[in-house]
């Protein structure tokens, strides 16, 4: 599969890319479509970039994504990226007096920092909750929350799938826990669109932001923002632009100053490619490759970051005891193998694997061989 599908991507054929989850990889088809869009813009930018023409085109793309993800289009908009979506939500909400903002320590570092800044400005207490890694199950996480949070909650910041540790959190159960404390979940779905089903209304979350370009083959960057009906009229972009106070959600986020709309305008094209992979069973093959990587890495001595029921389909992370992120990263780069390597919340060494349609079993085996050799040299492998 890899040799045939690899031709659809601009990847260097000498590089084994097993880190699709960081930035995604666009396709030749999306790049060609983007070039046509750019030429159309440059032919008459005054007309094409004017809000009268641009906003309806962006609305069509937002509606297409909402349909693909089974979201209410009236509550869904595109934004610059997950960070801009997070900034808009965090800057707009108002924690009620005396209630805490709860943030898991596995959350993306910039999101954690944004809540810290917000709470410093408003005087709301922020509670950072350590997540046990490996995480054995829902009850262990609820126990950690009970132990760390003594009183009322305003908001709980949670990832659908945590970035570094690749834990697929039980959103419904954690949302119910927050609700018992009087709070609502703000959901980071950076690894959701095109990967894990999104059900914000069923989960009773207040707001959800995410990234489109990780798992759909759009150009970078494209973000997604969904808001509960209680927030849809109140959340504003972090940058004050011409459409900042529009009553229409899509228009409100459609003009963050002069910007390149091409990545957003290519969303529908990317959805079509993703659907073709799904319908052909190729995304299921990616899940099987992730399962293979899990089995082989565990056999080599790596430790999964979560129990199987908390594992996302095509993104897996492992603890490498006795190794440092720098040495693992350097070794993999030397071998032209790309996987995410970095420290966990407690400084532990993590490696994260995310295969895509251009990968095959040989790619996984090359990564595992390098990790096995490193663990053996440190006395931690088999």
Coordinates of C-alpha atoms in Angstrom, one line a residue:
X1 CA 0.0 0.0 0.0
X2 CA 2.8 2.4 0.9
X3 CA 4.5 2.6 -2.5
X4 CA 1.2 3.1 -4.3
X5 CA -0.3 5.6 -1.9
X6 CA 2.9 7.5 -1.2
X7 CA 2.8 8.9 -4.7
X8 CA -0.2 10.9 -3.6
X9 CA 1.8 12.8 -1.1
X10 CA 4.9 15.2 -1.4
X11 CA 6.8 13.2 1.3
X12 CA 10.4 12.4 0.8
X13 CA 10.4 8.7 -0.1
X14 CA 13.5 8.2 1.9
X15 CA 11.8 9.2 5.1
X16 CA 9.6 6.9 7.2
X17 CA 6.8 9.2 8.4
X18 CA 5.1 7.8 11.5
X19 CA 4.2 11.1 13.0
X20 CA 1.2 12.1 10.9
X21 CA -0.5 13.4 14.1
X22 CA 1.7 16.4 14.7
X23 CA 1.0 18.4 11.5
X24 CA -0.7 16.1 9.1
X25 CA 0.5 15.8 5.5
X26 CA -1.3 17.3 2.6
X27 CA -1.7 15.7 -0.8
X28 CA -0.8 16.6 -4.3
X29 CA -4.5 16.9 -5.0
X30 CA -5.0 19.4 -2.2
X31 CA -1.9 21.4 -3.2
X32 CA -3.1 21.6 -6.8
X33 CA -6.5 22.7 -5.7
X34 CA -4.9 25.3 -3.5
X35 CA -2.9 26.7 -6.4
X36 CA -6.1 27.1 -8.4
X37 CA -7.7 28.9 -5.5
X38 CA -4.8 31.2 -5.1
X39 CA -4.7 32.1 -8.7
X40 CA -8.4 32.9 -8.5
X41 CA -7.8 35.2 -5.6
X42 CA -4.8 37.0 -7.1
X43 CA -6.8 37.6 -10.3
X44 CA -9.2 39.9 -8.4
X45 CA -8.3 40.1 -4.7
X46 CA -10.5 43.1 -4.1
X47 CA -13.6 41.1 -5.1
X48 CA -12.6 37.6 -3.9
X49 CA -11.4 38.7 -0.5
X50 CA -14.3 41.0 0.2
X51 CA -16.6 39.7 2.9
X52 CA -19.6 39.7 0.6
X53 CA -18.0 36.9 -1.5
X54 CA -15.5 35.3 0.9
X55 CA -17.9 34.7 3.8
X56 CA -20.4 32.6 1.9
X57 CA -17.6 30.5 0.5
X58 CA -16.1 29.9 4.0
X59 CA -19.6 29.1 5.3
X60 CA -20.0 26.4 2.6
X61 CA -16.7 24.8 3.8
X62 CA -17.7 25.1 7.5
X63 CA -21.1 23.4 6.6
X64 CA -19.3 20.6 4.7
X65 CA -17.1 19.9 7.7
X66 CA -20.0 20.0 10.1
X67 CA -21.8 17.5 7.9
X68 CA -18.8 15.2 7.8
X69 CA -18.4 15.3 11.6
X70 CA -22.2 15.2 12.3
X71 CA -22.2 18.6 14.0
X72 CA -24.9 21.2 14.0
X73 CA -23.7 23.8 11.4
X74 CA -25.3 26.7 13.3
X75 CA -22.9 25.9 16.2
X76 CA -19.8 25.2 14.1
X77 CA -17.2 27.5 12.4
X78 CA -13.8 27.3 11.0
X79 CA -11.0 29.2 12.6
X80 CA -7.2 29.7 12.1
X81 CA -6.2 26.7 14.2
X82 CA -6.8 24.9 17.5
X83 CA -4.8 27.5 19.4
X84 CA -6.9 30.3 18.1
X85 CA -10.1 28.4 19.0
X86 CA -8.8 27.8 22.5
X87 CA -7.8 31.4 22.9
X88 CA -11.3 32.6 21.8
X89 CA -13.1 30.3 24.2
X90 CA -10.8 30.9 27.2
X91 CA -10.7 34.6 26.7
X92 CA -14.5 34.8 26.4
X93 CA -15.8 32.7 29.3
X94 CA -16.2 34.0 32.8
X95 CA -15.6 31.5 35.7
X96 CA -18.1 32.2 38.4
X97 CA -16.7 33.4 41.7
X98 CA -15.4 30.7 44.1
X99 CA -15.4 28.0 41.4
X100 CA -12.2 26.5 40.2
X101 CA -10.8 25.9 36.7
X102 CA -9.5 22.3 36.5
X103 CA -6.8 21.4 34.0
X104 CA -5.3 17.9 33.6
X105 CA -1.5 17.9 33.4
X106 CA -1.7 15.9 30.1
X107 CA -3.3 18.9 28.4
X108 CA -1.4 20.8 25.6
X109 CA 1.0 23.2 27.3
X110 CA -0.2 26.3 25.6
X111 CA -3.8 25.5 26.6
X112 CA -2.7 25.0 30.2
X113 CA -0.9 28.4 30.1
X114 CA -3.9 30.2 28.6
X115 CA -6.0 29.0 31.5
X116 CA -3.3 30.1 34.0
X117 CA -3.3 33.6 32.4
X118 CA -7.1 33.7 32.5
X119 CA -7.3 32.7 36.1
X120 CA -4.6 35.2 37.1
X121 CA -6.6 38.0 35.5
X122 CA -9.9 37.0 37.0
X123 CA -8.8 35.7 40.4
X124 CA -10.3 32.2 39.8
X125 CA -8.4 29.3 41.3
X126 CA -6.8 26.9 38.8
X127 CA -6.2 23.3 39.9
X128 CA -3.7 21.2 37.8
X129 CA -4.5 17.6 38.2
X130 CA -1.8 14.9 37.6
X131 CA -3.0 12.1 35.4
X132 CA -1.6 8.7 36.3
X133 CA 0.4 7.4 33.3
X134 CA -0.1 4.5 32.4
X135 CA -3.8 5.2 33.0
X136 CA -5.6 2.0 33.8
X137 CA -9.2 3.1 33.5
X138 CA -11.9 5.7 34.1
X139 CA -12.2 5.0 37.8
X140 CA -8.5 5.8 38.3
X141 CA -8.9 9.2 36.6
X142 CA -12.0 10.0 38.6
X143 CA -10.2 9.1 41.7
X144 CA -7.4 11.5 40.8
X145 CA -9.9 14.3 40.2
X146 CA -11.7 13.6 43.5
X147 CA -8.4 13.7 45.4
X148 CA -7.2 17.0 43.8
X149 CA -10.4 19.0 43.5
X150 CA -12.1 19.8 46.9
X151 CA -15.0 22.1 45.8
X152 CA -17.0 23.6 43.0
X153 CA -15.8 23.6 39.4
X154 CA -16.4 26.3 36.8
X155 CA -14.7 24.6 33.8
X156 CA -12.7 21.5 33.3
X157 CA -10.2 21.5 30.4
X158 CA -10.1 18.1 28.8
X159 CA -8.7 16.6 25.7
X160 CA -10.6 14.1 23.6
X161 CA -7.2 12.6 22.8
X162 CA -4.2 14.0 24.7
X163 CA -1.4 15.2 22.5
X164 CA 1.8 13.7 23.9
X165 CA 0.4 10.7 25.9
X166 CA -2.2 9.8 23.2
X167 CA -4.9 8.9 25.8
X168 CA -8.5 8.8 24.5
X169 CA -10.3 10.2 27.5
X170 CA -13.8 9.1 28.4
X171 CA -15.4 12.5 27.8
X172 CA -19.0 11.6 28.8
X173 CA -17.8 10.3 32.2
X174 CA -15.5 13.2 33.0
X175 CA -18.2 15.7 31.8
X176 CA -20.6 14.0 34.2
X177 CA -18.1 14.4 37.0
X178 CA -17.7 18.1 36.3
X179 CA -21.4 18.5 36.1
X180 CA -21.8 17.1 39.7
X181 CA -19.4 19.9 40.8
X182 CA -21.4 22.5 38.9
X183 CA -19.0 22.8 36.0
X184 CA -18.8 22.2 32.2
X185 CA -16.1 20.7 30.1
X186 CA -14.1 22.7 27.5
X187 CA -12.9 20.0 25.0
X188 CA -9.6 20.1 23.1
X189 CA -10.4 18.0 20.0
X190 CA -7.1 18.6 18.2
X191 CA -6.9 14.9 17.4
X192 CA -10.6 14.4 16.8
X193 CA -11.7 15.5 13.3
X194 CA -11.2 12.7 10.8
X195 CA -9.9 10.4 13.5
X196 CA -12.3 10.1 16.5
X197 CA -16.1 10.8 16.3
X198 CA -17.2 14.1 17.8
X199 CA -20.3 14.1 20.0
X200 CA -20.1 17.4 21.9
X201 CA -23.9 17.6 22.5
X202 CA -24.2 14.0 23.8
X203 CA -21.1 14.7 26.0
X204 CA -22.7 17.9 27.4
X205 CA -19.5 19.9 26.8
X206 CA -19.6 23.7 26.7
X207 CA -17.2 24.3 23.9
X208 CA -14.9 22.3 21.6
X209 CA -11.9 23.4 19.5
X210 CA -9.8 21.3 17.2
X211 CA -7.5 20.9 14.3
X212 CA -8.7 19.9 10.8
X213 CA -5.3 19.6 9.1
X214 CA -4.0 16.7 11.2
X215 CA -6.3 13.9 9.9
X216 CA -7.9 15.6 6.8
X217 CA -5.4 16.4 4.0
X218 CA -6.0 20.1 4.0
X219 CA -3.3 22.7 3.8
X220 CA -2.2 24.2 7.1
X221 CA -3.6 25.7 9.2
X222 CA -7.3 25.0 9.6
X223 CA -9.1 24.9 12.9
X224 CA -12.6 23.9 14.1
X225 CA -14.7 25.6 16.8
X226 CA -18.0 24.3 18.1
X227 CA -20.0 26.1 20.8
X228 CA -22.9 25.1 22.9
X229 CA -26.1 27.2 22.5
X230 CA -25.3 28.9 25.8
X231 CA -22.0 30.2 24.5
X232 CA -22.5 30.6 20.7
X233 CA -23.5 34.3 21.1
X234 CA -20.7 35.1 23.6
X235 CA -17.5 33.6 22.4
X236 CA -15.4 36.1 20.3
X237 CA -12.2 35.7 18.4
X238 CA -9.1 36.6 20.4
X239 CA -8.2 39.2 17.7
X240 CA -10.6 42.1 17.3
X241 CA -11.2 42.4 13.6
X242 CA -13.9 43.8 11.3
X243 CA -16.3 41.0 12.0
X244 CA -15.5 40.5 15.7
X245 CA -19.0 41.4 16.9
X246 CA -21.0 39.8 14.1
X247 CA -24.1 37.9 15.4
X248 CA -23.3 35.2 12.9
X249 CA -20.8 32.6 14.2
X250 CA -19.2 31.9 10.8
X251 CA -18.9 35.5 9.8
X252 CA -17.5 36.3 13.3
X253 CA -14.5 34.0 12.7
X254 CA -14.2 34.6 8.9
X255 CA -12.0 37.7 8.9
X256 CA -9.1 37.8 11.4
X257 CA -7.6 40.6 9.5
X258 CA -5.9 40.1 6.2
X259 CA -5.1 36.3 6.0
X260 CA -4.8 33.5 3.5
X261 CA -8.2 31.8 3.2
X262 CA -7.0 29.1 0.9
X263 CA -6.5 26.3 3.5
X264 CA -10.1 26.8 4.7
X265 CA -11.4 27.0 1.2
X266 CA -9.9 23.6 0.5
X267 CA -11.7 21.7 3.3
X268 CA -14.4 20.2 1.1
X269 CA -11.8 18.8 -1.3
X270 CA -9.8 17.2 1.6
X271 CA -13.0 15.7 3.0
X272 CA -13.6 14.0 -0.4
X273 CA -10.1 12.4 -0.3
X274 CA -10.6 11.3 3.3
X275 CA -13.9 9.7 2.4
X276 CA -12.3 7.8 -0.4
X277 CA -9.6 6.4 2.0
X278 CA -12.3 5.5 4.5
X279 CA -14.6 3.8 2.0
X280 CA -11.7 1.8 0.5
X281 CA -10.8 0.5 4.0
X282 CA -7.5 2.3 4.1
X283 CA -8.1 4.1 7.4
X284 CA -9.0 0.7 9.0
X285 CA -5.7 -0.6 7.7
X286 CA -4.0 2.3 9.5
X287 CA -5.7 1.2 12.7
X288 CA -4.3 -2.3 12.1
X289 CA -0.8 -0.8 11.7
X290 CA -1.2 1.1 15.0
X291 CA -2.2 -2.2 16.6
X292 CA 0.9 -3.8 15.1
X293 CA 3.1 -1.0 16.4
X294 CA 1.6 -1.5 19.8
X295 CA 2.2 -5.2 19.9
X296 CA 5.8 -5.0 18.6
X297 CA 6.8 -2.1 20.9
X298 CA 5.4 -3.8 24.0
X299 CA 7.3 -6.9 23.0
X300 CA 10.4 -4.7 22.8
X301 CA 9.9 -3.4 26.3
X302 CA 7.9 -0.2 25.7
X303 CA 4.9 0.5 28.0
X304 CA 1.6 1.8 26.7
X305 CA 0.4 5.0 28.2
X306 CA -3.2 3.8 28.7
X307 CA -5.3 0.7 28.9
X308 CA -6.7 -0.6 25.6
X309 CA -10.2 1.0 26.1
X310 CA -8.5 4.4 26.4
X311 CA -6.5 4.0 23.2
X312 CA -7.4 6.0 20.1
X313 CA -7.6 4.2 16.7
X314 CA -4.5 5.6 14.9
X315 CA -2.5 7.3 17.6
X316 CA -0.5 5.4 20.2
X317 CA 2.1 6.5 22.8
X318 CA 4.5 4.5 24.9
X319 CA 6.8 5.1 27.9
X320 CA 10.5 4.2 27.2
X321 CA 12.0 3.7 30.7
X322 CA 15.6 4.5 31.1
X323 CA 15.9 6.6 27.9
X324 CA 15.9 10.3 27.4
X325 CA 13.8 12.1 24.7
X326 CA 16.9 13.7 23.2
X327 CA 18.7 10.4 22.6
X328 CA 15.7 8.7 21.1
X329 CA 14.9 11.6 18.9
X330 CA 18.5 11.8 17.6
X331 CA 18.6 8.1 16.9
X332 CA 15.4 8.1 14.9
X333 CA 16.3 11.2 12.9
X334 CA 19.7 9.5 12.1
X335 CA 17.7 6.6 10.7
X336 CA 15.3 8.9 8.8
X337 CA 12.4 7.7 10.9
X338 CA 9.9 10.3 12.1
X339 CA 7.9 9.7 15.2
X340 CA 7.0 12.2 17.9
X341 CA 9.4 11.9 20.9
X342 CA 9.3 14.1 24.0
X343 CA 8.8 14.4 27.7
X344 CA 5.5 13.5 29.4
X345 CA 4.0 15.6 32.1
X346 CA 6.3 14.1 34.8
X347 CA 9.4 14.2 32.5
X348 CA 9.2 10.6 31.4
X349 CA 10.3 9.7 27.9
X350 CA 7.5 9.2 25.4
X351 CA 7.4 8.0 21.9
X352 CA 4.2 8.4 19.9
X353 CA 3.3 6.6 16.7
X354 CA 0.6 7.7 14.2
X355 CA 0.5 5.7 10.9
X356 CA -1.4 6.9 7.8
X357 CA -2.4 5.6 4.4
X358 CA 1.2 6.0 3.1
X359 CA 2.6 3.6 5.7
X360 CA 3.0 -0.2 5.7
X361 CA 4.3 -2.8 8.1
X362 CA 7.9 -2.3 7.0
X363 CA 7.7 1.3 8.3
X364 CA 6.5 0.1 11.7
X365 CA 9.2 -2.6 11.9
X366 CA 11.9 0.0 11.1
X367 CA 10.8 2.1 14.0
X368 CA 10.5 -0.8 16.4
X369 CA 14.0 -2.0 15.5
X370 CA 15.5 1.3 16.5
X371 CA 13.5 1.5 19.8
X372 CA 14.4 -2.1 20.7
X373 CA 18.1 -1.5 20.1
X374 CA 18.0 1.6 22.3
X375 CA 16.1 -0.2 25.1
X376 CA 18.5 -3.1 25.0
X377 CA 21.5 -0.8 25.4
X378 CA 19.9 0.6 28.5
X379 CA 19.0 -2.8 29.9
X380 CA 15.2 -2.1 29.6
X381 CA 14.3 -4.1 26.5
X382 CA 13.8 -7.6 25.3

